[in-house]
């Protein structure tokens, strides 16, 4: 009887030790080495939801209740922030180094795979490389690069066994969106790739009178400066552009300055925008061919111009030499001119 009692006590002890964590809240504990901050703030998109005290030795421990299973922000300051996936019922332990915030984080315990997965995913994202270089690849190389990127993200997801279904679905959706985004950008970039027929503009207002179209300059190289009177960096390039126009006067190249001045920066008036452009051209004694795009955004849109100044070089047949040519202040622009026999 005594042996039976001891056995029953042992069973009770085992059951107590393996008792499932409450699903009403979650536990978060751990240690941050080299920590100099006093609190941890857990936040969602609306703001902070919990503040946890960090002990002097870097340890912390607390519980909290979240409204939804989701990605939250774990931070000790404005510059030290990391994602963490939280769900009621989780019992997460975190060990890391405050000097290597996020990159050193290792999660353990129930629900840890979710946060470990996100940290690994971010690390891979940072190694993708310059998107502009990816978009500049030849078609086969581009497709292979995208397939390689997708395999890496899929491999990370498959390497964790206990990821919440909603997080897995979100990760798959993000990967799909990234692939779609790259493909769409690549298709647009190919439209303005070297050797492709240039998008055209037609009937743009000429400062000297009348209207001009891109086809008006066929038979010559065309160097286009897309600018505006309000753009500081554009104005900085004007003296360099004037020098180029003077140096290459009589050569087989036309220098076109294409103003994008619009009504929004002229009190809502297109007439005022045109006057501002004309007054500026006259006051600064701008040379070359001075055109104003007016209400037509098509040329800018087809070249995906979202920042100015932007410089474009087109050959005598109307094909693109460089959709993002060097600025007049850059010495390599003359090197390109020389290589083209200008």
Short mmCIF file of C-alpha atoms in Angstrom, two decimals:
data_model
loop_
_atom_site.label_atom_id
_atom_site.label_comp_id
_atom_site.label_asym_id
_atom_site.label_seq_id
_atom_site.Cartn_x
_atom_site.Cartn_y
_atom_site.Cartn_z
CA UNK A 1 0.00 0.00 0.00
CA UNK A 2 2.85 2.35 0.86
CA UNK A 3 4.53 1.60 -2.50
CA UNK A 4 1.26 2.31 -4.29
CA UNK A 5 0.94 5.67 -2.56
CA UNK A 6 4.48 6.62 -3.56
CA UNK A 7 3.71 5.61 -7.17
CA UNK A 8 0.55 7.73 -7.21
CA UNK A 9 2.47 10.73 -5.85
CA UNK A 10 5.08 10.29 -8.56
CA UNK A 11 2.40 10.22 -11.26
CA UNK A 12 0.82 13.37 -9.83
CA UNK A 13 4.22 15.07 -9.83
CA UNK A 14 4.84 14.14 -13.47
CA UNK A 15 1.41 15.40 -14.53
CA UNK A 16 2.03 18.66 -12.67
CA UNK A 17 5.39 19.16 -14.39
CA UNK A 18 3.93 18.57 -17.84
CA UNK A 19 0.81 20.67 -17.32
CA UNK A 20 -0.14 22.48 -20.50
CA UNK A 21 0.39 26.25 -20.55
CA UNK A 22 -2.84 28.24 -20.19
CA UNK A 23 -4.36 29.32 -23.49
CA UNK A 24 -5.73 32.48 -21.88
CA UNK A 25 -2.38 34.26 -21.97
CA UNK A 26 1.24 33.83 -23.09
CA UNK A 27 4.53 33.85 -21.21
CA UNK A 28 7.63 35.68 -22.37
CA UNK A 29 11.01 35.39 -20.68
CA UNK A 30 14.69 35.40 -21.50
CA UNK A 31 17.93 37.32 -21.29
CA UNK A 32 19.57 40.10 -23.28
CA UNK A 33 23.35 40.24 -22.94
CA UNK A 34 25.05 43.67 -22.93
CA UNK A 35 21.70 45.34 -22.31
CA UNK A 36 21.60 48.99 -21.24
CA UNK A 37 17.85 49.56 -21.46
CA UNK A 38 15.39 49.17 -18.59
CA UNK A 39 12.23 47.99 -20.32
CA UNK A 40 10.89 45.97 -23.23
CA UNK A 41 7.87 47.30 -25.10
CA UNK A 42 5.57 44.96 -26.99
CA UNK A 43 3.59 46.81 -29.65
CA UNK A 44 1.07 46.17 -32.38
CA UNK A 45 0.06 48.47 -35.23
CA UNK A 46 -1.98 50.63 -32.88
CA UNK A 47 0.83 51.13 -30.37
CA UNK A 48 2.28 49.63 -27.15
CA UNK A 49 0.28 46.85 -25.46
CA UNK A 50 2.73 45.73 -22.77
CA UNK A 51 5.83 46.98 -20.95
CA UNK A 52 8.18 44.43 -19.38
CA UNK A 53 10.92 45.32 -16.89
CA UNK A 54 14.46 44.17 -17.68
CA UNK A 55 16.51 43.23 -14.62
CA UNK A 56 20.04 44.53 -14.16
CA UNK A 57 21.48 41.20 -15.35
CA UNK A 58 19.48 41.42 -18.58
CA UNK A 59 16.85 38.86 -17.62
CA UNK A 60 13.13 39.45 -17.97
CA UNK A 61 9.94 37.50 -17.39
CA UNK A 62 6.27 38.35 -17.69
CA UNK A 63 2.91 37.31 -19.09
CA UNK A 64 0.52 39.09 -21.40
CA UNK A 65 -2.69 38.54 -23.29
CA UNK A 66 -3.01 39.41 -26.98
CA UNK A 67 -6.20 39.97 -28.95
CA UNK A 68 -5.03 38.04 -31.99
CA UNK A 69 -2.26 35.68 -33.02
CA UNK A 70 -0.08 38.02 -35.05
CA UNK A 71 3.29 39.68 -35.61
CA UNK A 72 4.15 42.16 -32.88
CA UNK A 73 7.15 44.40 -32.28
CA UNK A 74 9.63 43.61 -29.50
CA UNK A 75 11.70 46.70 -28.70
CA UNK A 76 13.90 48.22 -26.03
CA UNK A 77 14.40 51.58 -27.80
CA UNK A 78 13.59 53.35 -31.07
CA UNK A 79 16.64 51.86 -32.75
CA UNK A 80 16.35 48.38 -31.25
CA UNK A 81 13.25 46.66 -32.55
CA UNK A 82 12.48 43.17 -33.84
CA UNK A 83 9.40 41.20 -34.93
CA UNK A 84 7.96 38.56 -32.63
CA UNK A 85 5.00 36.27 -33.27
CA UNK A 86 2.67 36.04 -30.29
CA UNK A 87 -0.38 33.94 -29.53
CA UNK A 88 -2.13 33.16 -26.29
CA UNK A 89 -0.93 29.78 -25.02
CA UNK A 90 2.68 30.34 -26.14
CA UNK A 91 5.55 30.01 -23.64
CA UNK A 92 8.47 31.75 -25.36
CA UNK A 93 12.02 32.17 -24.15
CA UNK A 94 14.38 34.58 -25.88
CA UNK A 95 18.15 34.82 -25.61
CA UNK A 96 20.11 37.42 -27.51
CA UNK A 97 22.70 40.18 -27.46
CA UNK A 98 21.50 43.79 -27.23
CA UNK A 99 24.52 44.87 -29.28
CA UNK A 100 23.43 42.57 -32.10
CA UNK A 101 19.73 43.15 -31.76
CA UNK A 102 17.52 40.79 -33.75
CA UNK A 103 20.36 39.07 -35.66
CA UNK A 104 21.47 37.33 -32.44
CA UNK A 105 17.97 36.38 -31.27
CA UNK A 106 17.26 32.72 -30.54
CA UNK A 107 13.77 31.73 -29.45
CA UNK A 108 12.85 28.52 -27.65
CA UNK A 109 9.78 27.05 -26.01
CA UNK A 110 6.24 26.68 -27.24
CA UNK A 111 5.57 28.90 -30.27
CA UNK A 112 9.25 29.75 -30.78
CA UNK A 113 9.45 28.44 -34.34
CA UNK A 114 7.30 31.31 -35.58
CA UNK A 115 9.67 34.04 -34.42
CA UNK A 116 12.79 32.08 -35.38
CA UNK A 117 11.30 31.71 -38.89
CA UNK A 118 10.72 35.47 -39.21
CA UNK A 119 14.28 36.30 -38.11
CA UNK A 120 15.66 33.79 -40.65
CA UNK A 121 13.41 35.21 -43.36
CA UNK A 122 14.65 38.75 -42.71
CA UNK A 123 18.28 37.56 -42.86
CA UNK A 124 17.68 36.02 -46.30
CA UNK A 125 15.84 39.15 -47.50
CA UNK A 126 18.88 41.25 -46.65
CA UNK A 127 21.04 39.02 -48.85
CA UNK A 128 18.88 39.21 -51.99
CA UNK A 129 21.04 42.01 -53.36
CA UNK A 130 20.37 45.23 -55.25
CA UNK A 131 16.98 44.90 -57.02
CA UNK A 132 18.18 47.18 -59.83
CA UNK A 133 20.98 44.73 -60.63
CA UNK A 134 18.51 41.83 -60.65
CA UNK A 135 16.22 43.74 -63.00
CA UNK A 136 19.18 44.43 -65.30
CA UNK A 137 19.84 40.72 -65.89
CA UNK A 138 19.18 39.00 -69.21
CA UNK A 139 15.86 37.17 -69.31
CA UNK A 140 17.13 33.63 -68.59
CA UNK A 141 19.43 34.84 -65.83
CA UNK A 142 16.58 36.87 -64.36
CA UNK A 143 14.25 33.85 -64.31
CA UNK A 144 16.95 31.69 -62.70
CA UNK A 145 17.63 34.37 -60.08
CA UNK A 146 13.95 34.62 -59.18
CA UNK A 147 13.63 30.84 -58.94
CA UNK A 148 16.67 30.77 -56.66
CA UNK A 149 15.17 33.47 -54.41
CA UNK A 150 11.84 31.65 -54.21
CA UNK A 151 13.53 28.35 -53.35
CA UNK A 152 15.43 30.03 -50.51
CA UNK A 153 12.26 31.45 -48.98
CA UNK A 154 10.36 28.18 -49.43
CA UNK A 155 13.25 26.29 -47.87
CA UNK A 156 13.19 28.50 -44.77
CA UNK A 157 9.46 27.97 -44.35
CA UNK A 158 9.79 24.20 -44.74
CA UNK A 159 12.63 23.98 -42.23
CA UNK A 160 10.37 24.87 -39.30
CA UNK A 161 7.85 22.24 -38.16
CA UNK A 162 5.65 24.22 -35.78
CA UNK A 163 4.65 27.40 -37.61
CA UNK A 164 1.19 28.83 -37.08
CA UNK A 165 -0.97 28.33 -40.18
CA UNK A 166 -1.84 32.03 -40.48
CA UNK A 167 1.86 33.02 -40.44
CA UNK A 168 2.71 30.35 -43.03
CA UNK A 169 -0.08 31.64 -45.28
CA UNK A 170 1.15 35.21 -44.85
CA UNK A 171 4.72 34.19 -45.70
CA UNK A 172 3.61 32.35 -48.84
CA UNK A 173 1.55 35.35 -49.90
CA UNK A 174 4.51 37.71 -49.40
CA UNK A 175 6.77 35.47 -51.48
CA UNK A 176 4.17 35.34 -54.25
CA UNK A 177 3.74 39.12 -54.17
CA UNK A 178 7.51 39.60 -54.35
CA UNK A 179 7.74 37.33 -57.41
CA UNK A 180 4.85 39.16 -59.09
CA UNK A 181 6.43 42.52 -58.26
CA UNK A 182 9.80 41.53 -59.70
CA UNK A 183 8.19 40.18 -62.88
CA UNK A 184 6.07 43.28 -63.39
CA UNK A 185 9.05 45.58 -62.84
CA UNK A 186 11.16 43.48 -65.20
CA UNK A 187 8.52 43.71 -67.93
CA UNK A 188 8.40 47.49 -67.55
CA UNK A 189 12.18 47.75 -67.51
CA UNK A 190 12.47 45.71 -70.69
CA UNK A 191 10.31 48.29 -72.41
CA UNK A 192 13.05 50.87 -71.75
CA UNK A 193 16.03 48.54 -72.11
CA UNK A 194 19.04 49.46 -74.24
CA UNK A 195 18.23 49.00 -77.93
CA UNK A 196 14.46 49.17 -77.44
CA UNK A 197 12.45 51.80 -79.34
CA UNK A 198 12.10 54.82 -77.10
CA UNK A 199 8.68 55.87 -75.82
CA UNK A 200 7.68 59.03 -77.65
CA UNK A 201 6.35 62.44 -76.80
CA UNK A 202 4.35 64.48 -79.26
CA UNK A 203 3.41 68.14 -79.66
CA UNK A 204 5.29 69.49 -76.65
CA UNK A 205 5.47 73.28 -76.40
CA UNK A 206 8.71 74.74 -77.76
CA UNK A 207 10.02 77.88 -76.03
CA UNK A 208 11.05 79.28 -79.42
CA UNK A 209 7.59 78.77 -80.84
CA UNK A 210 5.44 75.95 -82.15
CA UNK A 211 5.53 72.37 -80.96
CA UNK A 212 8.04 69.54 -81.12
CA UNK A 213 7.86 65.75 -80.96
CA UNK A 214 10.60 63.22 -80.36
CA UNK A 215 10.40 62.26 -84.03
CA UNK A 216 11.38 65.85 -84.87
CA UNK A 217 14.95 64.92 -83.93
CA UNK A 218 15.31 61.61 -85.78
CA UNK A 219 18.70 61.26 -87.42
CA UNK A 220 20.48 62.71 -84.39
CA UNK A 221 21.46 61.44 -80.96
CA UNK A 222 19.15 63.00 -78.39
CA UNK A 223 20.15 63.75 -74.79
CA UNK A 224 17.03 64.57 -72.77
CA UNK A 225 17.02 66.38 -69.43
CA UNK A 226 13.72 65.86 -67.58
CA UNK A 227 13.54 68.66 -65.05
CA UNK A 228 11.41 71.38 -63.38
CA UNK A 229 11.99 74.96 -62.26
CA UNK A 230 11.35 74.05 -58.60
CA UNK A 231 13.91 71.21 -58.56
CA UNK A 232 17.17 72.15 -56.80
CA UNK A 233 19.27 69.23 -58.09
CA UNK A 234 17.98 69.98 -61.61
CA UNK A 235 19.13 73.60 -61.36
CA UNK A 236 22.56 72.46 -60.13
CA UNK A 237 23.07 70.61 -63.41
CA UNK A 238 22.28 73.60 -65.65
CA UNK A 239 25.84 75.06 -65.81
CA UNK A 240 27.25 71.62 -66.72
CA UNK A 241 24.56 71.14 -69.34
CA UNK A 242 25.30 74.56 -70.86
CA UNK A 243 28.98 73.65 -71.13
CA UNK A 244 28.10 70.36 -72.86
CA UNK A 245 25.82 72.12 -75.33
CA UNK A 246 28.59 74.58 -76.15
CA UNK A 247 31.25 71.87 -76.48
CA UNK A 248 29.13 69.65 -78.73
CA UNK A 249 27.59 72.44 -80.81
CA UNK A 250 27.44 71.37 -84.44
CA UNK A 251 27.83 67.69 -83.54
CA UNK A 252 25.24 65.03 -84.32
CA UNK A 253 23.47 65.40 -80.99
CA UNK A 254 20.50 67.43 -79.79
CA UNK A 255 20.20 68.56 -76.18
CA UNK A 256 16.58 68.73 -75.04
CA UNK A 257 15.46 70.11 -71.70
CA UNK A 258 11.97 68.81 -70.97
CA UNK A 259 10.17 70.76 -68.26
CA UNK A 260 7.58 68.96 -66.14
CA UNK A 261 6.31 72.10 -64.38
CA UNK A 262 2.64 71.57 -63.54
CA UNK A 263 -0.39 73.30 -62.06
CA UNK A 264 -0.10 71.80 -58.56
CA UNK A 265 3.01 73.88 -57.88
CA UNK A 266 1.57 76.94 -59.56
CA UNK A 267 -1.59 77.65 -57.60
CA UNK A 268 -3.62 75.14 -59.60
CA UNK A 269 -3.10 77.04 -62.85
CA UNK A 270 -1.55 75.47 -65.97
CA UNK A 271 -1.13 78.94 -67.47
CA UNK A 272 0.90 79.97 -64.41
CA UNK A 273 3.00 76.81 -64.71
CA UNK A 274 3.85 77.57 -68.32
CA UNK A 275 4.66 81.20 -67.49
CA UNK A 276 6.93 80.09 -64.64
CA UNK A 277 8.81 77.84 -67.07
CA UNK A 278 9.09 80.55 -69.75
CA UNK A 279 10.27 83.16 -67.25
CA UNK A 280 12.90 80.77 -65.88
CA UNK A 281 14.24 79.84 -69.34
CA UNK A 282 14.49 83.52 -70.25
CA UNK A 283 16.05 84.64 -66.95
CA UNK A 284 18.67 81.87 -66.94
CA UNK A 285 19.29 82.18 -70.69
CA UNK A 286 18.95 78.43 -71.11
CA UNK A 287 20.30 77.01 -74.34
CA UNK A 288 19.51 73.87 -76.32
CA UNK A 289 15.93 72.91 -77.13
CA UNK A 290 13.58 73.94 -74.33
CA UNK A 291 10.26 72.06 -74.24
CA UNK A 292 7.34 71.98 -71.81
CA UNK A 293 5.31 68.79 -71.37
CA UNK A 294 2.21 70.57 -70.10
CA UNK A 295 -0.58 68.19 -69.12
CA UNK A 296 0.95 65.14 -70.81
CA UNK A 297 2.51 62.66 -68.36
CA UNK A 298 2.77 59.72 -70.78
CA UNK A 299 6.49 60.10 -71.56
CA UNK A 300 7.36 60.30 -67.86
CA UNK A 301 5.13 57.34 -67.05
CA UNK A 302 6.55 55.10 -69.77
CA UNK A 303 10.08 55.81 -68.54
CA UNK A 304 8.88 55.29 -64.93
CA UNK A 305 10.26 58.65 -63.88
CA UNK A 306 9.52 59.20 -60.21
CA UNK A 307 12.43 61.50 -59.41
CA UNK A 308 14.15 64.32 -61.25
CA UNK A 309 16.48 65.26 -62.77
CA UNK A 310 16.46 62.28 -65.09
CA UNK A 311 18.62 62.03 -68.19
CA UNK A 312 17.92 59.86 -71.22
CA UNK A 313 20.11 59.15 -74.25
CA UNK A 314 18.53 58.07 -77.56
CA UNK A 315 20.26 57.11 -80.82
CA UNK A 316 19.55 58.55 -84.31
CA UNK A 317 17.11 55.68 -85.07
CA UNK A 318 15.01 56.51 -82.01
CA UNK A 319 16.26 53.58 -79.95
CA UNK A 320 17.31 53.81 -76.30
CA UNK A 321 21.03 54.02 -75.57
CA UNK A 322 20.57 54.62 -71.84
CA UNK A 323 17.23 55.17 -70.07
CA UNK A 324 19.08 56.47 -67.03
CA UNK A 325 22.07 58.23 -68.54
CA UNK A 326 24.81 59.94 -66.51
CA UNK A 327 24.27 63.54 -65.47
CA UNK A 328 26.05 66.38 -67.32
CA UNK A 329 28.37 66.78 -64.31
CA UNK A 330 29.61 63.17 -64.59
CA UNK A 331 32.81 62.70 -66.65
CA UNK A 332 31.68 59.29 -67.92
CA UNK A 333 28.95 60.97 -69.99
CA UNK A 334 31.60 62.32 -72.37
CA UNK A 335 33.18 58.89 -72.49
CA UNK A 336 29.86 57.49 -73.70
CA UNK A 337 29.57 60.24 -76.30
CA UNK A 338 33.08 59.42 -77.55
CA UNK A 339 32.31 55.69 -77.74
CA UNK A 340 29.27 56.52 -79.88
CA UNK A 341 31.35 58.65 -82.23
CA UNK A 342 29.66 61.90 -81.29
#
